[in-house]
mmCIF file of C-alpha atoms in Angstrom:
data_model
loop_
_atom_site.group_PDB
_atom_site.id
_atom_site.type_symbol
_atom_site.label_atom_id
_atom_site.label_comp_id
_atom_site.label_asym_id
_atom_site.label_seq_id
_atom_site.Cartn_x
_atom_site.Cartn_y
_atom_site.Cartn_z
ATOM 1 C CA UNK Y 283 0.000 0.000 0.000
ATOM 2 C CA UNK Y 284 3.243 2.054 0.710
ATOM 3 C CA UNK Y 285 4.116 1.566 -2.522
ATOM 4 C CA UNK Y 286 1.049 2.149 -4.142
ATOM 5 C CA UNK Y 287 0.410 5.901 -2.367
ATOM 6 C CA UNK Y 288 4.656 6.722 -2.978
ATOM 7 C CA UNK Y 289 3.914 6.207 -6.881
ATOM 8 C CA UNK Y 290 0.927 8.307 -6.837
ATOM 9 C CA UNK Y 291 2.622 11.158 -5.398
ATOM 10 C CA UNK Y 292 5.411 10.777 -7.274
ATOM 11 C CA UNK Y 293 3.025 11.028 -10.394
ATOM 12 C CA UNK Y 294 1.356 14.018 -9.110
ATOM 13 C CA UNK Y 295 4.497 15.579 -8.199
ATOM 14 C CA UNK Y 296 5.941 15.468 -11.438
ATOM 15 C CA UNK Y 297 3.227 17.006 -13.255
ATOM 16 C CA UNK Y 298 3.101 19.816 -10.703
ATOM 17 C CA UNK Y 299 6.606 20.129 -11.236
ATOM 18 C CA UNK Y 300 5.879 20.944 -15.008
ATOM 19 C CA UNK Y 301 3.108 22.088 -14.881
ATOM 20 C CA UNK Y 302 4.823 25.518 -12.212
ATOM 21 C CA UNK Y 303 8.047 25.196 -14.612
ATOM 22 C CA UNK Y 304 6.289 26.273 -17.634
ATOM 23 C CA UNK Y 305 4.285 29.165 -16.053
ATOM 24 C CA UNK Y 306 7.006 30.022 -14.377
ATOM 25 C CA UNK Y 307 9.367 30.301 -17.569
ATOM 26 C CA UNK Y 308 7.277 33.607 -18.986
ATOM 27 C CA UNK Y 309 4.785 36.590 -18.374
ATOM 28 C CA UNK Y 310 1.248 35.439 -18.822
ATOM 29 C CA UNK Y 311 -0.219 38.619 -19.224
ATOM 30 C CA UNK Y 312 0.520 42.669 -19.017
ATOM 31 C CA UNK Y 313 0.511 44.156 -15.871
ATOM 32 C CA UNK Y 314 -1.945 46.857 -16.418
ATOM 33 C CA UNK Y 315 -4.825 45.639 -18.401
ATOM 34 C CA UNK Y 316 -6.354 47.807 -21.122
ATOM 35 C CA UNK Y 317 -9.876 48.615 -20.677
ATOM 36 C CA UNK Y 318 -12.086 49.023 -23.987
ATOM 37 C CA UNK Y 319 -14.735 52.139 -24.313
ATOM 38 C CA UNK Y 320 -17.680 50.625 -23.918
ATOM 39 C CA UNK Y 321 -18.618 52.065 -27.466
ATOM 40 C CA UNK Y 322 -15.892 50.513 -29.315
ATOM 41 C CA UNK Y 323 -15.924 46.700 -30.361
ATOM 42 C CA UNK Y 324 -13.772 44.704 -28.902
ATOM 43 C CA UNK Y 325 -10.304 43.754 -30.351
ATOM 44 C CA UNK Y 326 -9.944 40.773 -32.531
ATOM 45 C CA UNK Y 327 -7.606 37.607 -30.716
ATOM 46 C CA UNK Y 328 -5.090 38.312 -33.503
ATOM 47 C CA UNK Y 329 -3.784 42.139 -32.536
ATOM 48 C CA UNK Y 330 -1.841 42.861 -29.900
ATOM 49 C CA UNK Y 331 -3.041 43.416 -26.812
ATOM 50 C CA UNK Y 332 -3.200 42.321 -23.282
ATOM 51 C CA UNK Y 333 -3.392 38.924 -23.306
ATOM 52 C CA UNK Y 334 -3.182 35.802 -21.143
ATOM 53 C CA UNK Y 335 -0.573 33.936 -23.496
ATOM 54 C CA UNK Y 336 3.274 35.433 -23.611
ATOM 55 C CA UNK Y 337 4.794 36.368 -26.839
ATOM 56 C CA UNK Y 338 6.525 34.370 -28.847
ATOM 57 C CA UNK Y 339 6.620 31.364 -26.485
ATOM 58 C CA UNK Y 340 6.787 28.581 -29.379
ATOM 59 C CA UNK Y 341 6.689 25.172 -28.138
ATOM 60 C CA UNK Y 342 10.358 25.085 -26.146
ATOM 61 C CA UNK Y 343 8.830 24.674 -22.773
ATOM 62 C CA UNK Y 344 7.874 21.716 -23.538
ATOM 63 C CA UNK Y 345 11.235 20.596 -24.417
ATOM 64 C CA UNK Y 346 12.981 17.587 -22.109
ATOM 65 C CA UNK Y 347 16.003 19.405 -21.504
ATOM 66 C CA UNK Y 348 13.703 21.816 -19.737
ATOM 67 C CA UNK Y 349 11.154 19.013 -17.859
ATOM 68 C CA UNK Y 350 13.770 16.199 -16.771
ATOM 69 C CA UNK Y 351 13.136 16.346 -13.390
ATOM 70 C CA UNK Y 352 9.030 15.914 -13.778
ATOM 71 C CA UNK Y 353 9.179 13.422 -16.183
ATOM 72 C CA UNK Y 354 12.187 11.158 -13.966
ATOM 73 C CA UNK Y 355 9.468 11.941 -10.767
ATOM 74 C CA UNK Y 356 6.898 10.439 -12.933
ATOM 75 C CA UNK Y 357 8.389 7.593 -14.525
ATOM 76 C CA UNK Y 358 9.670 6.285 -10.937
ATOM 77 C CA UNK Y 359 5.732 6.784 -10.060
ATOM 78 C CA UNK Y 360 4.488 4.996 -13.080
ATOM 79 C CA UNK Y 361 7.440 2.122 -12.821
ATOM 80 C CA UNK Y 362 6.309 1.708 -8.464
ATOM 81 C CA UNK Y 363 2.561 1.148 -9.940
ATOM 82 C CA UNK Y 364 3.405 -1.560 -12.379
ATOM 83 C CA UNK Y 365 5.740 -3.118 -10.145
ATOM 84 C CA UNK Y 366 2.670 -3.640 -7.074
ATOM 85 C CA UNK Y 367 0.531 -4.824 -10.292
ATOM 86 C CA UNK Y 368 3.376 -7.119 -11.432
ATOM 87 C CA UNK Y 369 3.282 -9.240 -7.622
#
């Protein structure tokens, strides 16, 4: 049962782990949010503005140079599972 509960935490750990080391990498949004006149229409997703995704992130934070350490916590979580299933 040990075993079992030191797994799952090790599997919830991990993605934790990633999941704080990519927000943590960039700015998710301005600091002072714009507010629109109420008689203009709002902006379309594709100008700039204040917006909840950083610029010009790409796909590098998911890269596993960056997300070793999650990905070891989980795969010693995953490999505790299969080895309580495996008795």
């Amino acid at each position: 049962m040990v075993v079992v509960l030191i797994g799952a935490l090790l599997i919830v750990a991990g993605v934790v782990y990633m999941a704080g080391a990519a927000l943590g990498r960039g700015r998710l949004s301005d600091p002072a949010p714009v507010r629109a006149a109420p008689d203009r229409s709002t902006p379309n997703l594709a100008t700039p503005g204040p917006t909840l995704e950083p610029r010009r992130r790409g796909l590098g934070f998911l890269g596993l140079s960056q997300n070793w350490p999650g990905l070891l916590m989980m795969a010693v979580g995953v490999i505790l599972l299969l080895s309580v299933v495996a008795l």
